[in-house]
Short mmCIF file of C-alpha atoms and ligand atoms in Angstrom, two decimals:
data_model
loop_
_atom_site.label_atom_id
_atom_site.label_comp_id
_atom_site.label_asym_id
_atom_site.label_seq_id
_atom_site.Cartn_x
_atom_site.Cartn_y
_atom_site.Cartn_z
CA MET A 1 9.80 19.69 16.02
CA SER A 2 10.16 22.45 18.60
CA ARG A 3 7.84 24.35 20.26
CA VAL A 4 8.80 27.29 18.38
CA GLU A 5 8.26 25.67 15.10
CA LEU A 6 4.90 24.02 15.95
CA GLY A 7 3.16 27.70 16.91
CA GLU A 8 4.61 28.11 13.12
CA ARG A 9 3.04 25.23 11.61
CA LEU A 10 -0.20 25.85 13.42
CA GLU A 11 -0.18 29.24 13.49
CA LEU A 12 -1.27 29.52 17.21
CA PRO A 13 -0.43 32.31 19.30
CA ARG A 14 2.31 31.27 22.04
CA ALA A 15 -0.27 31.04 24.95
CA ARG A 16 -2.78 29.03 23.30
CA LEU A 17 0.26 26.72 22.18
CA THR A 18 1.32 26.41 25.48
CA ALA A 19 -2.21 25.57 27.05
CA GLU A 20 -2.68 22.89 24.12
CA VAL A 21 0.64 21.58 24.90
CA SER A 22 0.00 21.21 28.33
CA ARG A 23 -3.55 19.52 27.88
CA LEU A 24 -2.03 16.62 25.55
CA ALA A 25 1.12 16.56 28.15
CA GLU A 26 -1.38 15.64 30.60
CA ALA A 27 -3.44 13.32 28.53
CA GLY A 28 -0.11 11.29 28.21
CA MET A 29 -0.13 11.89 24.45
CA VAL A 30 3.21 14.06 24.25
CA GLU A 31 6.15 14.42 25.94
CA SER A 32 9.50 16.59 25.92
CA GLY A 33 12.22 15.38 23.57
CA GLY A 34 14.73 17.87 25.41
CA PRO A 35 16.05 21.04 24.14
CA ALA A 36 15.70 21.81 20.49
CA ALA A 37 18.79 23.04 18.44
CA SER A 38 19.00 27.05 18.49
CA ARG A 39 17.83 28.95 16.08
CA GLY A 40 19.20 32.30 18.10
CA GLY A 41 16.88 33.96 20.25
CA ARG A 42 15.10 31.73 22.68
CA ARG A 43 15.77 28.10 23.29
CA SER A 44 13.00 26.16 22.62
CA THR A 45 12.03 22.53 23.69
CA LEU A 46 10.98 19.66 21.08
CA VAL A 47 7.63 18.19 21.59
CA ARG A 48 7.03 14.61 20.41
CA LEU A 49 4.35 12.20 20.58
CA ALA A 50 4.71 10.01 23.44
CA SER A 51 7.38 7.23 23.18
CA ASP A 52 4.76 4.49 24.40
CA LEU A 53 2.27 5.06 22.07
CA ARG A 54 1.49 1.97 19.88
CA LEU A 55 -0.17 1.84 16.11
CA LEU A 56 -1.25 -1.77 14.76
CA ALA A 57 -0.99 -2.26 11.48
CA VAL A 58 -2.87 -5.40 9.27
CA ASP A 59 -1.80 -6.19 5.66
CA ILE A 60 -4.16 -8.30 4.44
CA GLY A 61 -3.11 -9.82 1.04
CA ALA A 62 -4.50 -12.46 -1.44
CA THR A 63 -2.09 -15.58 0.05
CA SER A 64 -0.85 -13.80 3.40
CA VAL A 65 -1.37 -11.75 6.38
CA GLY A 66 0.77 -9.03 8.02
CA VAL A 67 0.47 -7.63 11.17
CA ALA A 68 3.06 -4.80 12.30
CA VAL A 69 3.42 -2.83 15.99
CA THR A 70 4.75 0.90 15.42
CA GLY A 71 5.63 3.84 17.55
CA PRO A 72 3.75 6.86 17.62
CA ARG A 73 5.49 7.80 14.02
CA CYS A 74 5.18 4.52 12.32
CA ASP A 75 7.89 3.26 13.03
CA VAL A 76 7.76 -0.55 12.87
CA LEU A 77 8.73 -2.37 16.05
CA ALA A 78 7.69 -5.76 14.89
CA HIS A 79 6.26 -7.17 12.09
CA VAL A 80 4.79 -10.84 11.45
CA VAL A 81 3.48 -12.27 8.11
CA GLU A 82 2.23 -15.53 7.72
CA ASP A 83 0.50 -17.62 4.57
CA CYS A 84 -3.37 -17.13 4.62
CA ASP A 85 -5.61 -17.59 2.19
CA VAL A 86 -8.40 -14.72 2.06
CA ARG A 87 -10.55 -16.79 0.45
CA THR A 88 -11.01 -18.87 3.81
CA GLY A 89 -13.21 -15.54 4.75
CA PRO A 90 -13.42 -12.99 7.38
CA VAL A 91 -14.04 -15.15 10.40
CA ALA A 92 -11.39 -16.95 10.17
CA VAL A 93 -8.68 -14.53 8.52
CA LEU A 94 -9.44 -11.94 11.26
CA GLU A 95 -9.28 -14.53 13.84
CA ARG A 96 -5.60 -14.84 12.46
CA VAL A 97 -5.18 -11.35 12.46
CA ALA A 98 -6.31 -10.92 16.17
CA ALA A 99 -3.24 -13.61 17.12
CA LEU A 100 -1.09 -12.07 15.22
CA ALA A 101 -1.49 -8.50 16.92
CA ASP A 102 -1.62 -10.38 20.67
CA VAL A 103 2.43 -11.69 19.17
CA VAL A 104 3.29 -7.99 18.04
CA LEU A 105 1.95 -6.25 20.89
CA GLY A 106 3.09 -8.84 23.26
CA SER A 107 6.56 -8.18 22.49
CA ASN A 108 6.48 -4.33 22.43
CA PRO A 109 3.92 -3.36 25.24
CA GLY A 110 2.44 0.27 25.20
CA ARG A 111 -0.81 2.08 24.84
CA LEU A 112 -2.55 1.04 21.81
CA LEU A 113 -3.78 4.25 20.29
CA ALA A 114 -5.68 2.55 17.19
CA ALA A 115 -5.24 0.11 14.15
CA GLY A 116 -5.28 0.80 10.35
CA VAL A 117 -5.78 -2.69 7.97
CA GLY A 118 -5.20 -2.67 4.08
CA LEU A 119 -7.62 -5.05 2.16
CA PRO A 120 -6.70 -6.39 -1.41
CA GLY A 121 -10.05 -5.02 -2.91
CA PRO A 122 -12.59 -1.88 -3.21
CA VAL A 123 -13.35 -0.43 -0.01
CA SER A 124 -15.68 1.78 1.27
CA PHE A 125 -13.71 4.09 3.54
CA ARG A 126 -16.17 5.77 5.18
CA GLU A 127 -18.10 2.50 6.09
CA GLY A 128 -15.10 0.60 7.15
CA LEU A 129 -15.86 -2.29 4.72
CA PRO A 130 -14.96 -4.17 1.50
CA VAL A 131 -17.68 -3.95 -1.21
CA ALA A 132 -17.80 -6.50 -4.30
CA PRO A 133 -14.29 -7.54 -3.86
CA PRO A 134 -13.72 -9.76 -6.77
CA ILE A 135 -10.99 -11.76 -5.21
CA MET A 136 -12.44 -11.98 -1.53
CA PRO A 137 -15.48 -14.37 -1.44
CA GLY A 138 -17.38 -13.90 1.41
CA TRP A 139 -16.12 -10.55 2.36
CA ASP A 140 -18.70 -8.08 0.65
CA ARG A 141 -19.83 -5.52 3.12
CA PHE A 142 -18.37 -7.56 5.92
CA PRO A 143 -18.14 -4.98 8.94
CA VAL A 144 -14.26 -5.10 9.05
CA ARG A 145 -13.72 -2.14 10.83
CA ASP A 146 -16.62 -2.29 13.39
CA GLN A 147 -15.38 -5.74 14.05
CA LEU A 148 -12.07 -4.70 14.97
CA ALA A 149 -12.73 -1.69 16.45
CA SER A 150 -15.14 -3.32 19.48
CA ARG A 151 -12.13 -6.31 19.63
CA TRP A 152 -9.84 -3.70 20.21
CA ARG A 153 -11.77 -1.31 21.68
CA ARG A 154 -9.77 1.41 19.62
CA PRO A 155 -10.39 3.43 16.50
CA VAL A 156 -9.82 1.24 13.23
CA ALA A 157 -9.42 2.94 9.74
CA VAL A 158 -9.71 0.28 6.98
CA ASP A 159 -8.46 1.07 3.46
CA ASN A 160 -7.47 -0.52 0.09
CA ASP A 161 -4.31 -2.31 0.45
CA VAL A 162 -2.59 0.22 -2.47
CA ASN A 163 -3.88 3.20 -1.21
CA ALA A 164 -1.87 1.81 1.71
CA MET A 165 1.25 1.58 0.17
CA ALA A 166 1.08 4.63 -1.79
CA MET A 167 0.57 6.46 2.16
CA GLY A 168 3.67 4.24 3.26
CA GLU A 169 6.12 5.26 0.37
CA ARG A 170 5.16 8.64 0.86
CA HIS A 171 5.87 8.66 4.36
CA ALA A 172 9.06 6.50 4.72
CA GLY A 173 10.02 5.07 1.56
CA VAL A 174 10.84 6.52 -2.24
CA ALA A 175 8.47 9.03 -2.66
CA GLN A 176 9.18 10.80 0.90
CA SER A 177 7.66 14.33 1.03
CA LEU A 178 6.23 14.17 -2.38
CA ASP A 179 2.51 15.36 -2.57
CA GLU A 180 1.69 13.91 -6.03
CA LEU A 181 2.20 10.25 -7.29
CA ILE A 182 1.08 7.21 -8.08
CA PHE A 183 1.79 3.65 -6.83
CA VAL A 184 1.24 0.73 -9.13
CA LYS A 185 0.70 -2.47 -7.00
CA ILE A 186 0.96 -5.32 -9.22
CA GLY A 187 -0.04 -8.99 -7.55
CA THR A 188 -2.46 -11.31 -7.08
CA GLY A 189 -4.64 -8.21 -8.52
CA ILE A 190 -3.08 -4.95 -10.02
CA GLY A 191 -4.35 -1.76 -8.66
CA CYS A 192 -3.43 1.94 -8.16
CA GLY A 193 -3.29 4.55 -5.32
CA ILE A 194 -3.41 7.69 -5.97
CA VAL A 195 -2.00 10.16 -3.76
CA LEU A 196 -2.98 14.25 -4.47
CA GLY A 197 -2.20 17.23 -2.65
CA GLY A 198 -0.49 14.81 -0.05
CA ARG A 199 -3.84 12.82 0.23
CA VAL A 200 -4.81 9.80 -0.92
CA TYR A 201 -7.75 10.40 -3.86
CA ARG A 202 -10.49 7.70 -3.21
CA GLY A 203 -13.14 8.99 -5.80
CA VAL A 204 -16.48 9.22 -4.50
CA ALA A 205 -17.25 5.63 -3.68
CA GLY A 206 -13.46 4.73 -3.17
CA THR A 207 -12.94 2.53 -6.33
CA ALA A 208 -10.31 5.41 -7.98
CA GLY A 209 -7.28 3.54 -9.23
CA ASP A 210 -8.90 0.40 -9.85
CA ILE A 211 -6.81 0.06 -13.15
CA GLY A 212 -6.51 -4.00 -12.94
CA HIS A 213 -10.05 -3.87 -14.94
CA VAL A 214 -8.98 -1.27 -17.47
CA ARG A 215 -9.80 -3.04 -20.53
CA ILE A 216 -6.59 -3.50 -23.20
CA ASP A 217 -8.56 -5.80 -25.72
CA GLU A 218 -11.96 -6.57 -26.11
CA TYR A 219 -10.82 -10.04 -27.25
CA GLY A 220 -8.59 -10.90 -24.30
CA PRO A 221 -8.44 -13.49 -21.87
CA ALA A 222 -11.45 -13.72 -19.53
CA CYS A 223 -10.83 -12.09 -15.89
CA ALA A 224 -11.91 -12.85 -12.14
CA CYS A 225 -14.19 -9.65 -12.52
CA GLY A 226 -16.50 -11.49 -15.06
CA GLU A 227 -15.06 -9.29 -17.75
CA VAL A 228 -12.61 -10.55 -20.76
CA GLY A 229 -9.32 -8.46 -21.88
CA CYS A 230 -8.66 -6.26 -18.56
CA LEU A 231 -5.16 -5.46 -17.84
CA GLU A 232 -5.09 -8.19 -14.66
CA ALA A 233 -6.15 -10.72 -16.92
CA TYR A 234 -2.84 -10.46 -18.84
CA PHE A 235 -0.50 -9.56 -16.19
CA GLY A 236 -1.75 -10.43 -12.69
CA GLY A 237 -0.32 -12.70 -10.75
CA ALA A 238 -2.97 -15.56 -11.83
CA ALA A 239 -2.30 -14.96 -15.72
CA LEU A 240 1.45 -14.80 -15.36
CA ALA A 241 0.93 -18.48 -13.41
CA ARG A 242 -1.31 -19.41 -16.28
CA ASP A 243 0.87 -18.07 -18.94
CA ALA A 244 4.03 -19.67 -17.49
CA LEU A 245 2.26 -23.08 -17.34
CA THR A 246 1.57 -23.02 -21.00
CA LEU A 247 5.22 -21.84 -21.71
CA ALA A 248 6.50 -24.69 -19.74
CA ARG A 249 4.05 -27.51 -21.30
CA SER A 250 4.84 -26.29 -24.69
CA GLY A 251 8.40 -26.86 -24.16
CA ARG A 252 9.44 -23.03 -25.33
CA SER A 253 10.88 -22.40 -21.69
CA VAL A 254 13.27 -25.12 -20.52
CA ARG A 255 13.85 -23.41 -17.20
CA LEU A 256 10.16 -23.07 -16.39
CA ALA A 257 9.64 -27.21 -17.37
CA GLU A 258 12.20 -27.59 -15.00
CA LEU A 259 10.37 -25.78 -12.43
CA LEU A 260 7.16 -27.42 -12.73
CA GLU A 261 8.60 -30.82 -12.88
CA GLU A 262 10.47 -30.11 -9.48
CA ARG A 263 7.06 -28.37 -7.99
CA GLY A 264 3.97 -29.33 -9.81
CA SER A 265 2.72 -25.98 -10.20
CA LEU A 266 4.06 -22.08 -11.17
CA THR A 267 3.67 -19.01 -9.97
CA ALA A 268 4.72 -15.01 -11.12
CA GLN A 269 7.48 -15.53 -8.55
CA ASP A 270 9.04 -18.43 -11.08
CA VAL A 271 8.58 -16.49 -14.16
CA GLY A 272 10.74 -13.72 -12.40
CA ALA A 273 13.63 -16.58 -11.17
CA ALA A 274 13.46 -17.88 -14.63
CA ALA A 275 13.84 -14.26 -16.39
CA GLY A 276 16.85 -13.71 -13.89
CA ALA A 277 18.34 -16.87 -14.98
CA GLY A 278 18.42 -15.44 -18.71
CA ASP A 279 15.17 -17.70 -20.12
CA PHE A 280 13.94 -16.19 -23.04
CA ALA A 281 10.47 -16.90 -23.00
CA ALA A 282 10.13 -15.72 -19.33
CA VAL A 283 11.85 -12.72 -20.45
CA ASN A 284 9.48 -12.11 -23.16
CA LEU A 285 6.38 -12.95 -21.31
CA ILE A 286 7.43 -10.11 -18.41
CA ARG A 287 8.28 -7.71 -21.54
CA GLU A 288 4.98 -7.92 -23.22
CA GLY A 289 3.13 -7.44 -20.01
CA GLY A 290 5.05 -4.22 -18.99
CA ARG A 291 4.40 -3.28 -22.22
CA ARG A 292 0.52 -3.42 -21.78
CA LEU A 293 1.22 -1.86 -18.13
CA GLY A 294 3.39 0.80 -19.58
CA GLN A 295 0.17 1.75 -21.89
CA VAL A 296 -2.27 2.13 -18.85
CA ILE A 297 0.37 3.95 -16.79
CA ALA A 298 0.95 6.32 -19.78
CA SER A 299 -2.71 7.22 -19.85
CA LEU A 300 -2.79 7.63 -16.03
CA VAL A 301 0.56 9.98 -16.44
CA SER A 302 -1.48 11.98 -19.13
CA PHE A 303 -4.43 12.31 -16.64
CA ILE A 304 -2.85 13.17 -13.35
CA ASN A 305 0.55 14.44 -14.15
CA PRO A 306 2.35 12.69 -10.81
CA GLY A 307 5.54 13.72 -9.81
CA MET A 308 6.53 9.95 -9.05
CA VAL A 309 5.52 6.51 -10.59
CA VAL A 310 6.41 3.85 -8.06
CA ILE A 311 5.67 -0.28 -8.81
CA GLY A 312 5.45 -2.39 -6.18
CA GLY A 313 3.67 -5.77 -4.88
CA GLY A 314 4.59 -9.48 -5.40
CA VAL A 315 5.22 -9.23 -9.45
CA ALA A 316 7.23 -6.09 -8.89
CA GLY A 317 9.94 -9.10 -7.93
CA LEU A 318 10.16 -9.51 -11.70
CA GLY A 319 12.56 -6.05 -11.16
CA HIS A 320 14.51 -4.39 -13.97
CA GLN A 321 13.00 -5.94 -17.27
CA LEU A 322 9.53 -4.69 -16.05
CA LEU A 323 10.61 -1.53 -15.40
CA ALA A 324 12.43 -1.31 -18.53
CA GLU A 325 9.42 -1.93 -20.36
CA VAL A 326 7.12 0.26 -18.66
CA ARG A 327 9.32 3.38 -18.88
CA SER A 328 9.83 3.02 -22.34
CA ALA A 329 6.17 2.83 -22.88
CA VAL A 330 5.60 5.70 -20.89
CA TYR A 331 8.40 8.19 -21.74
CA ARG A 332 7.23 6.98 -25.62
CA ARG A 333 3.31 7.79 -25.17
CA SER A 334 3.29 11.00 -22.56
CA LEU A 335 4.23 14.41 -23.15
CA PRO A 336 7.32 15.71 -22.74
CA LEU A 337 6.36 18.20 -19.95
CA ALA A 338 4.69 15.28 -18.05
CA THR A 339 7.86 12.76 -18.29
CA GLY A 340 10.43 15.62 -18.43
CA ASN A 341 11.11 15.31 -14.92
CA LEU A 342 8.90 11.69 -13.83
CA PRO A 343 11.16 9.12 -12.21
CA ILE A 344 9.46 5.65 -12.51
CA VAL A 345 10.80 3.44 -9.41
CA LEU A 346 10.40 0.13 -7.90
CA SER A 347 8.97 0.31 -4.37
CA GLU A 348 11.68 0.73 -1.67
CA LEU A 349 9.82 -0.81 1.51
CA GLY A 350 8.73 -4.02 -0.05
CA ASP A 351 6.24 -5.63 2.05
CA GLN A 352 6.61 -3.04 4.52
CA ALA A 353 4.97 -0.46 2.74
CA ALA A 354 1.53 -1.31 3.52
CA VAL A 355 1.90 -1.97 7.09
CA ILE A 356 3.60 1.70 7.25
CA GLY A 357 0.71 3.22 5.30
CA ALA A 358 -1.84 1.29 7.36
CA ALA A 359 -0.20 2.97 10.57
CA TRP A 360 -0.39 5.85 9.12
CA SER A 361 -3.59 5.95 8.41
CA ALA A 362 -4.55 4.38 11.74
CA SER A 363 -2.86 7.48 13.51
CA GLU A 364 -4.73 9.79 11.35
CA ARG A 365 -7.98 8.33 12.51
CA ALA A 366 -7.19 8.62 15.99
CA PHE A 367 -5.99 12.13 16.03
CA ALA A 368 -8.96 13.28 13.98
CA LEU A 369 -10.99 11.66 16.66
CA THR A 370 -9.44 13.73 19.55
CA HIS A 371 -10.87 17.07 18.56
ZN1 LIG B 1 -11.52 -7.49 -14.75
#
């Protein structure tokens, strides 16, 4: 922004602002962006973050790992994703992360400022490590932040991947400039990122938004967390694969039976593909899951009164049938005042949401440490 706007935003007197901007320019953190558009009166110059600053963004999922390098405004310059089973443990997975980071930084050289990491489980944000993550055996309390910070010798922020996705959508996606929103991720697990007042709300220990283990039915299917009847046990990726297999074997879904014949196994994505091809049983599976998910989201809407609900993650590829069920459940069950102006939409950024959010969190961490 222009120096004038910056001064107004920071409520700093002109002399102080000039001194601070010069100090940042000397440190190589900011540069001039040329003359600002005139607002009448004296012409101002634009100040922007130095364009050779780099942020690393890491998105560790249950079955893949993605690493991106961004410019100073969290704009993705390069992004590589490869298959990687999180159950191989932190040492092996972080080795892959480091190797991929070398690749993206090598093709986009600059000054690395900080890194952000999203993990698919509960994270103690303060300590920078995962705590008893149900789908990440071997990761409990592994010092992810400290390991990567000592490898890269830069500040590192570690967060839950859903929080990262929520901030990604808010910064560069469908929820731009919204201060109150919830982001629901449906992947191998189900979780929810809560943004309040423009910041991620994490709760006391960092587990806020862990809706995958909200109980739908006390006589429901067993869940990976050891309980029964959790939302995730009905509608997570593994649950959908399980139900797809039942439909294929029982002959209730011809399309899923064909896919099983071809490949020997089924995934949640196959359910989406079968539904897309008009398979009645697959469509029903998505409808049922969407209805249960919608019940939980309706409660969240009543509780938080968000300005938008964004649905993302791998299973969000189930698309419009899912969205229709969720919308109908939420609009039916929540107060008209809460839903009167409530868009319920699919993620715009797809698999870039998490890396953009992780870069954002890296940037916050880097600049918080400089003063
Ligand atoms: Zn559970």
